[in-house]
Amino acid sequence: MSASTLPGVPTGLFIGGQWEDAHATYDVENPATGRVLASVADGTAGDARRAMDAAVDAQTSWAQTAPRERSEILRRAYELVVERTDEFARVMTLEMGKPFAEARGEVAYGAEFLRWFSEEAVRISGDTTTTGDGRNRIIVSRVPVGPCVLVTPWNFPLAMGTRKIGPAVAAGCTMVFKPAHQTPLTALLLTEILSEAGLPDGVLNTVTGMDASAIVTEWMESGHARKVSFTGSTNVGKILLKQAAENVMRSSMELGGNAPFIVCADADIDKAVDGAMIAKLRNMGEACTAANRFYVHRTVAQEFTTKLADRMAALTVGDGLADGTAIGPLVDAAGLDKVESLVRDAVSKGARVVTGGERVGERGYFYRPTVLTDVPTDAQMASTEIFGPVAPIYVVDDDDAAITAANDTEAGLVAYLYTQDIDRAWRLSDRIEAGMVGVNTGLVSNPAAPFGGIKESGLGREGGRVGIEEFLEYKYLAIPKG
Ligand code: NAP
């Protein structure tokens, strides 16, 4: 039996509008304490099959609903999520560690995708033109792509779900949804709220489980799914792209980052440090948008490093629910091991620890905010997402060196640039190979903006005006003029 120490949070499978117990369960842990929070349904390929069947059954009637109806479901869901902000925030802090204040911030951010796409649902438009020879009308309309496979990571358990579910609902697609195994509870609470908001049975089907490959492969090979929208690591993204190729499925991929953070000689250093604190430490550094490599001009490197290290050293590390905590635990033992090993590797190759450089306490997966200098470019962390509160600083002598180093990666999600010269800002952002550039800001994510990367960071965009496009097909009618 699935069970929870969190009253009111569902723990079962949600298929065809019904909550079900699975044959087996797995334990969800609090990374701050290692204690079990809940036993959640451990779905199987068979459960996944039934979920897909439900999505397929619901697709035709769902596609025919009025846009306003879909819009109002999303609007109600937005209001319900906002009403239950503290409950969502608490669940997120408990299952993945982020400090409660940050979790409340994610609720606002994640809910906004529901509101944004409730507004987009009624703005889906087509096009009417005439053929060049004047003989035919060309009527172009937009139709839902069909049943969608949604797979999300643990680092933003609410927002990564709403960023996909919002546009899929707005477009009229049905869904099968697998959240990350570490953070099923937020996803299940969201599923319940969408149902309460009036989403018809079968439109959203949520299957949690430990065997991601079995569940998702069942969907990818079903022949019924028309689209996959995935957020997660580049390695898993590539597996899904290969599977998608078999059935020629539409694919949206939000994959790994390796963000450069460039501080030019003329930057306002205090503002750059403010931006670095957000770009590096939001979500304990466990973000695809996290600044992973700091390229700082030699003339300002000392000042930037000292100020950043002082700010980072002053932060309180602890349980995300405790007052004053700025840095919660990393998500699990594997996450902590990875950060420890990347720092050990850099230090063994000559990096110097300015602050931090160690785990905190014996229980839970805490790591101290860390600044490293003299990091050699062959350190593993130069080419690996650190996914932790570690800022490696690389000194550069000019803008060309900064841009060359920044672009020397297969990732191309986001970059940050600090300069007070507007011409330099334009010039350098033009040369940066990334889907998003934060100019004098450490935060780019916003539901109104097209989020996504180039190169191996992904395909497609989420949010903004284009977010809904990912879930729509074109349909063209050729009609002779009478
Ligand atoms: P992950 O290991 O790729 O997992 C992501 C999701 O894929 C989880 O639901 C996971 O399920 C599932 N999965 C794992 N193996 C699978 C397989 N063989 N077939 C199908 N599904 C599979 O990534 P993560 O560690 O959760 O998240 C961190 C990564 O996500 C980082 O690389 C980060 O940069 C990226 N990310 C990107 C964005 C973006 O918008 N670009 C945003 C956030 C995160 P289980 O949990 O059950 O393994």
XYZ file of C-alpha atoms and ligand atoms in Angstrom:
530
model
C 0.000 0.000 0.000
C 1.285 3.441 -0.793
C 1.340 5.697 2.258
C 2.468 9.149 3.257
C 3.529 11.047 6.347
C 2.282 14.118 4.499
C -1.464 14.268 5.017
C -3.446 15.093 1.904
C -0.680 14.283 -0.570
C -1.624 11.417 -2.890
C 0.816 8.542 -3.376
C -0.853 6.303 -5.963
C -1.016 6.039 -9.729
C -3.450 8.343 -11.521
C -4.874 6.606 -14.595
C -8.071 7.450 -16.472
C -9.156 9.866 -13.736
C -8.831 7.302 -10.901
C -6.291 6.989 -8.103
C -4.985 3.445 -7.822
C -2.611 1.608 -5.543
C 0.269 -0.026 -7.382
C 1.405 -3.620 -6.820
C 4.536 -2.279 -5.153
C 5.819 0.946 -3.638
C 9.139 2.669 -3.131
C 10.280 5.076 -0.434
C 10.780 8.790 -0.963
C 13.436 10.247 1.345
C 13.977 13.663 2.834
C 17.552 14.572 1.755
C 18.013 16.750 4.850
C 17.474 13.863 7.265
C 17.549 10.633 5.278
C 14.130 9.814 6.779
C 11.376 8.255 4.705
C 8.661 10.751 3.805
C 6.287 8.518 1.923
C 5.879 5.219 0.115
C 4.795 5.951 -3.399
C 3.443 3.786 -6.223
C 6.193 1.928 -8.049
C 4.566 1.789 -11.467
C 5.370 -0.879 -14.049
C 5.332 -1.141 -17.825
C 1.829 -2.623 -17.476
C 0.654 0.448 -15.564
C 2.290 2.615 -18.194
C 0.367 0.756 -20.909
C -2.953 1.385 -19.176
C -2.030 5.050 -18.736
C -1.311 5.358 -22.455
C -4.583 3.617 -23.311
C -6.437 6.141 -21.159
C -4.664 9.048 -22.868
C -5.478 7.640 -26.305
C -9.146 7.085 -25.380
C -9.493 10.670 -24.141
C -7.683 12.364 -27.034
C -10.503 12.767 -29.573
C -13.050 14.348 -27.260
C -10.422 16.441 -25.478
C -9.198 17.882 -28.784
C -12.760 19.014 -29.479
C -13.261 20.974 -26.259
C -13.667 24.707 -26.533
C -10.445 26.653 -26.039
C -12.184 28.692 -23.344
C -12.978 25.510 -21.423
C -9.338 24.431 -21.486
C -8.305 27.952 -20.561
C -10.584 28.013 -17.545
C -9.372 24.655 -16.275
C -5.829 25.999 -16.350
C -6.895 29.235 -14.701
C -8.612 27.325 -11.886
C -5.556 25.116 -11.476
C -3.382 28.246 -11.263
C -5.586 29.641 -8.510
C -5.635 26.367 -6.591
C -1.844 26.027 -6.739
C -1.405 29.611 -5.522
C -3.956 29.058 -2.722
C -1.939 26.046 -1.603
C 1.459 27.729 -1.948
C 2.742 26.785 1.488
C 1.658 23.166 1.147
C 3.403 22.822 -2.229
C 6.488 24.614 -0.950
C 6.699 22.375 2.107
C 6.390 19.212 0.021
C 9.135 20.409 -2.342
C 11.458 21.331 0.514
C 10.870 17.951 2.113
C 11.380 15.848 -0.998
C 14.262 17.658 -2.677
C 15.763 19.984 -0.092
C 15.447 23.539 -1.418
C 14.946 26.186 1.290
C 11.290 26.938 2.014
C 11.516 30.552 0.743
C 12.958 29.316 -2.552
C 10.284 26.635 -2.750
C 7.623 29.351 -2.368
C 9.362 31.163 -5.227
C 9.090 28.032 -7.346
C 5.364 27.795 -6.603
C 4.900 31.334 -7.936
C 7.058 30.547 -10.978
C 5.501 27.135 -11.624
C 1.913 28.341 -11.177
C 2.561 31.139 -13.643
C 2.941 28.606 -16.472
C -0.642 27.526 -15.788
C -1.851 31.142 -15.936
C 0.289 31.972 -18.983
C -1.021 29.001 -20.957
C -4.611 29.587 -19.801
C -4.214 32.879 -21.670
C -2.590 31.197 -24.679
C -5.331 28.545 -25.035
C -7.736 31.106 -26.502
C -5.157 32.693 -28.795
C -4.379 29.715 -31.067
C -4.705 31.122 -34.542
C -4.390 29.969 -38.144
C -3.869 31.616 -41.463
C -5.750 32.131 -44.743
C -4.002 32.934 -48.001
C -4.434 32.343 -51.717
C -2.192 30.317 -54.010
C 0.071 32.283 -56.331
C -2.100 31.539 -59.342
C -5.179 32.740 -57.474
C -7.072 29.476 -57.980
C -7.053 28.029 -54.476
C -7.612 29.143 -50.952
C -5.053 27.960 -48.410
C -6.673 27.576 -44.993
C -4.179 26.731 -42.265
C -5.416 25.725 -38.830
C -3.656 24.425 -35.736
C -4.545 21.092 -34.199
C -3.216 19.297 -31.111
C -0.360 16.889 -31.871
C -2.066 14.102 -29.891
C -1.065 12.060 -26.851
C 2.179 13.332 -25.313
C 4.837 11.686 -23.171
C 6.068 14.070 -20.454
C 9.163 13.223 -18.406
C 10.544 15.629 -15.803
C 13.571 15.946 -13.481
C 13.673 16.470 -9.700
C 15.291 19.886 -9.451
C 12.171 22.012 -10.091
C 9.477 19.470 -9.266
C 6.520 21.798 -9.832
C 7.715 24.150 -12.568
C 9.104 21.416 -14.832
C 5.652 19.796 -14.716
C 3.558 22.918 -15.294
C 5.885 24.065 -18.102
C 4.805 20.975 -20.066
C 1.291 20.313 -18.771
C 0.231 23.965 -19.226
C 0.827 24.122 -22.991
C -0.339 20.531 -23.566
C -3.684 21.268 -21.893
C -3.991 24.600 -23.711
C -3.350 22.915 -27.069
C -5.786 20.045 -26.430
C -3.317 17.183 -26.008
C -3.705 14.288 -23.594
C -0.698 13.228 -21.544
C 1.160 10.460 -19.798
C 3.469 11.917 -17.185
C 6.446 10.443 -15.329
C 8.072 12.680 -12.728
C 11.551 11.979 -11.323
C 11.659 9.220 -8.706
C 13.065 11.577 -6.059
C 10.185 14.073 -6.315
C 6.910 12.300 -7.082
C 4.893 13.992 -4.321
C 4.836 17.481 -5.842
C 3.834 15.954 -9.180
C 1.047 13.916 -7.573
C -0.287 16.963 -5.734
C -0.272 18.876 -9.009
C -2.082 16.001 -10.717
C -4.770 16.081 -8.020
C -5.210 19.833 -8.380
C -5.603 19.620 -12.153
C -8.283 16.997 -11.673
C -10.008 19.175 -9.073
C -9.802 22.083 -11.537
C -11.924 20.063 -13.970
C -9.464 18.271 -16.241
C -11.499 15.410 -17.746
C -10.620 11.798 -16.958
C -7.778 10.399 -19.048
C -6.362 13.757 -20.118
C -3.494 13.589 -17.615
C -2.234 10.202 -16.437
C 0.588 10.160 -13.923
C 2.768 7.123 -13.312
C 5.497 7.248 -10.658
C 8.114 4.557 -10.319
C 11.726 3.542 -9.924
C 12.110 1.894 -13.317
C 11.994 4.960 -15.533
C 13.284 3.093 -18.535
C 10.512 0.447 -18.386
C 7.727 3.013 -17.975
C 8.916 5.523 -20.548
C 10.030 2.921 -23.116
C 6.546 1.416 -22.980
C 5.156 4.818 -23.979
C 7.823 5.583 -26.573
C 7.339 2.226 -28.283
C 3.550 2.200 -28.007
C 3.065 3.718 -31.437
C 0.319 5.902 -29.903
C 2.380 8.761 -28.510
C 2.776 11.589 -31.010
C 5.171 13.683 -29.004
C 7.751 13.486 -26.238
C 8.642 16.440 -24.057
C 11.607 15.689 -21.826
C 13.597 17.699 -19.306
C 16.644 16.054 -17.838
C 20.158 14.953 -18.608
C 21.592 15.007 -22.103
C 22.363 11.275 -21.911
C 18.754 10.295 -21.245
C 17.589 12.860 -23.817
C 19.654 11.075 -26.463
C 18.091 7.723 -25.544
C 14.617 9.224 -25.940
C 15.522 10.868 -29.251
C 16.598 7.489 -30.622
C 13.334 5.962 -29.433
C 11.378 8.895 -30.877
C 13.017 8.314 -34.249
C 11.455 4.839 -34.456
C 7.947 6.290 -34.530
C 8.884 9.710 -35.935
C 7.599 11.494 -32.842
C 7.774 15.232 -32.330
C 10.422 15.904 -29.682
C 11.118 18.724 -27.225
C 14.306 18.294 -25.246
C 15.405 20.520 -22.359
C 18.773 19.030 -21.524
C 21.912 19.761 -19.571
C 23.735 23.069 -19.367
C 27.282 24.207 -18.584
C 26.689 27.930 -18.250
C 29.557 30.402 -18.521
C 29.393 33.562 -16.397
C 31.561 36.289 -17.931
C 32.678 39.282 -15.895
C 34.278 41.940 -18.111
C 36.875 44.432 -16.938
C 34.274 47.232 -16.906
C 31.581 45.282 -14.997
C 29.918 46.663 -11.887
C 31.462 44.102 -9.549
C 28.874 44.388 -6.784
C 26.110 43.741 -9.297
C 28.096 40.882 -10.822
C 28.441 39.316 -7.367
C 24.684 39.738 -6.765
C 24.028 38.018 -10.095
C 26.553 35.280 -9.379
C 24.874 34.495 -6.063
C 21.608 33.834 -7.904
C 23.050 32.153 -10.998
C 25.249 29.885 -8.869
C 23.256 29.240 -5.734
C 19.615 29.184 -6.765
C 18.449 25.677 -5.936
C 21.855 24.942 -4.270
C 23.396 25.054 -7.750
C 21.205 22.154 -8.880
C 19.832 23.936 -11.930
C 20.443 23.456 -15.635
C 20.847 27.254 -15.705
C 23.436 27.266 -12.895
C 26.608 29.226 -13.637
C 29.183 26.470 -13.998
C 32.267 28.376 -15.150
C 33.192 31.939 -14.127
C 35.419 33.746 -16.653
C 36.599 36.891 -14.902
C 38.882 39.565 -16.340
C 42.273 39.647 -14.615
C 41.906 43.283 -13.502
C 38.752 42.539 -11.462
C 39.335 38.884 -10.582
C 40.645 39.507 -7.068
C 37.811 41.854 -6.108
C 35.137 39.586 -7.604
C 36.574 36.465 -5.962
C 36.897 38.030 -2.504
C 33.425 39.528 -2.544
C 31.803 36.347 -3.865
C 33.637 34.168 -1.341
C 32.647 36.475 1.552
C 28.991 36.375 0.529
C 29.004 32.609 0.043
C 30.811 31.910 3.326
C 28.157 33.881 5.241
C 25.289 31.639 4.113
C 23.602 29.273 6.533
C 23.566 25.656 5.373
C 20.824 23.492 6.851
C 17.419 21.892 6.663
C 15.328 23.874 4.179
C 12.461 24.115 6.661
C 14.617 25.761 9.370
C 14.521 29.561 9.737
C 17.452 31.322 8.108
C 18.553 28.440 5.885
C 19.945 29.712 2.595
C 21.438 26.453 1.320
C 19.610 23.152 1.724
C 20.946 19.641 1.120
C 21.775 18.241 -2.290
C 19.145 15.881 -3.603
C 20.771 12.570 -2.705
C 23.994 10.721 -1.891
C 24.910 10.429 -5.577
C 24.559 14.206 -6.006
C 26.800 14.852 -2.996
C 29.392 12.277 -4.136
C 29.544 13.909 -7.558
C 30.211 17.375 -6.116
C 32.818 16.064 -3.672
C 34.603 14.176 -6.414
C 34.634 17.152 -8.833
C 36.149 19.404 -6.148
C 38.702 16.728 -5.195
C 39.694 16.372 -8.842
C 40.106 20.158 -9.341
C 42.147 20.533 -6.150
C 44.383 17.588 -7.093
C 45.109 19.419 -10.365
C 46.070 22.679 -8.641
C 42.821 24.532 -7.786
C 42.810 26.574 -4.554
C 39.848 26.544 -2.166
C 38.950 30.130 -1.204
C 35.947 29.101 0.854
C 34.052 25.868 1.465
C 35.330 22.711 -0.178
C 33.717 20.240 2.195
C 30.482 18.548 3.112
C 28.598 19.690 6.206
C 27.555 17.255 8.943
C 27.205 13.499 8.820
C 23.475 13.258 8.244
C 21.810 14.539 5.072
C 23.597 15.591 1.888
C 24.891 19.077 2.687
C 27.805 20.743 0.916
C 29.306 24.090 1.895
C 29.146 26.920 -0.668
C 32.548 26.845 -2.313
C 34.713 29.193 -4.353
C 37.747 27.792 -6.184
C 40.458 29.741 -7.997
C 43.384 28.638 -10.168
C 41.114 25.944 -11.586
C 42.922 24.296 -14.504
C 40.929 24.003 -17.707
C 41.442 20.245 -17.713
C 39.612 19.888 -14.389
C 36.556 17.651 -14.848
C 34.284 20.437 -13.599
C 35.188 22.592 -16.604
C 33.246 20.233 -18.850
C 30.745 18.692 -16.388
C 27.613 20.155 -14.830
C 28.627 20.514 -11.186
C 25.026 20.572 -9.896
C 26.136 21.895 -6.520
C 27.125 25.152 -4.768
C 30.638 25.335 -6.227
C 31.950 28.341 -8.180
C 35.176 27.722 -10.148
C 36.854 30.957 -11.239
C 38.998 31.081 -14.385
C 40.963 34.295 -14.986
C 40.937 35.654 -18.564
C 42.904 38.469 -20.185
C 40.444 39.745 -22.777
C 36.949 39.368 -24.193
C 38.075 37.058 -26.986
C 39.541 34.607 -24.485
C 36.335 34.719 -22.438
C 34.112 34.049 -25.451
C 36.341 31.288 -26.820
C 36.341 29.534 -23.450
C 32.617 30.116 -22.921
C 31.782 28.494 -26.263
C 34.144 25.562 -25.778
C 31.376 23.152 -24.757
C 28.756 20.917 -26.312
C 26.154 22.577 -24.087
C 24.479 25.821 -25.130
C 21.646 26.526 -22.740
C 22.396 29.835 -21.069
C 25.259 32.284 -20.524
C 25.634 35.296 -18.233
C 27.476 38.462 -19.140
C 28.397 41.421 -16.948
C 29.569 44.667 -18.547
C 28.532 48.322 -18.271
C 29.252 48.986 -21.941
C 26.127 48.527 -24.042
C 28.075 48.003 -27.278
C 30.182 45.310 -25.675
C 27.033 43.662 -24.306
C 25.538 43.430 -27.810
C 28.798 42.364 -29.407
C 29.564 39.609 -26.929
C 26.005 38.311 -26.672
C 25.959 37.959 -30.461
C 29.027 35.734 -30.223
C 27.866 33.569 -27.327
C 26.558 30.158 -28.415
C 23.573 29.715 -26.113
C 19.803 29.769 -26.358
C 19.584 32.403 -23.604
C 21.901 35.167 -22.414
C 21.478 37.039 -19.137
C 22.980 40.500 -19.595
C 23.711 41.999 -16.169
C 21.290 39.559 -14.562
C 21.714 36.166 -12.958
C 18.182 34.978 -13.698
C 16.664 34.342 -17.120
C 13.801 31.928 -16.388
C 10.353 33.397 -16.897
C 7.103 31.824 -18.151
C 6.732 34.650 -20.686
C 10.131 33.896 -22.258
C 11.152 31.088 -24.640
C 13.308 28.841 -22.456
C 15.678 26.431 -24.157
C 19.094 25.692 -25.485
C 21.115 25.043 -28.616
C 23.775 22.420 -29.389
C 23.403 19.438 -27.027
C 21.311 21.468 -24.573
C 18.176 20.648 -26.431
C 15.510 21.075 -29.057
C 12.506 23.373 -28.905
C 11.434 25.994 -26.397
C 9.186 26.064 -23.351
C 7.211 29.120 -22.273
C 6.698 32.380 -24.104
C 4.581 32.683 -27.205
C 6.281 29.691 -28.816
C 5.683 27.332 -25.869
C 2.303 26.187 -27.160
C 3.653 25.660 -30.698
C 5.488 22.574 -29.495
C 2.110 20.908 -28.886
C 0.378 21.968 -32.115
C 0.464 20.669 -35.663
C -0.397 22.584 -38.803
C -3.362 21.410 -40.847
C -3.803 22.868 -44.315
C -7.000 22.721 -46.331
C -6.794 23.361 -50.078
C -10.093 24.791 -51.322
C -10.581 25.837 -54.941
C -12.041 29.316 -55.346
C -15.476 29.168 -56.848
P 17.792 12.448 -15.574
O 18.537 11.440 -14.819
O 17.990 12.543 -17.028
O 16.265 12.199 -15.218
C 15.250 12.988 -15.777
C 14.005 12.143 -15.907
O 14.239 11.084 -16.836
C 13.564 11.489 -14.617
O 12.155 11.453 -14.571
C 14.132 10.084 -14.760
O 13.446 9.129 -14.005
C 13.927 9.840 -16.241
N 14.793 8.809 -16.796
C 15.978 8.378 -16.325
N 16.466 7.398 -17.119
C 15.563 7.198 -18.103
C 15.497 6.325 -19.229
N 16.462 5.464 -19.516
N 14.421 6.399 -20.037
C 13.443 7.276 -19.757
N 13.436 8.123 -18.721
C 14.496 8.098 -17.897
O 18.081 13.909 -15.006
P 17.977 14.407 -13.517
O 19.183 13.954 -12.792
O 16.651 14.096 -12.934
O 18.004 15.978 -13.741
C 19.160 16.692 -13.890
C 19.425 17.003 -15.348
O 18.316 17.699 -15.909
C 20.598 17.937 -15.520
O 21.395 17.538 -16.588
C 19.943 19.271 -15.817
O 20.764 20.171 -16.513
C 18.764 18.847 -16.591
N 17.738 19.887 -16.557
C 17.530 20.586 -17.700
C 16.600 21.596 -17.710
C 16.359 22.392 -18.953
O 15.326 23.024 -19.037
N 17.257 22.375 -19.922
C 15.865 21.901 -16.555
C 16.108 21.157 -15.402
C 17.048 20.138 -15.430
P 14.058 8.619 -12.618
O 14.085 9.787 -11.717
O 13.084 7.601 -12.169
O 15.423 8.086 -12.899
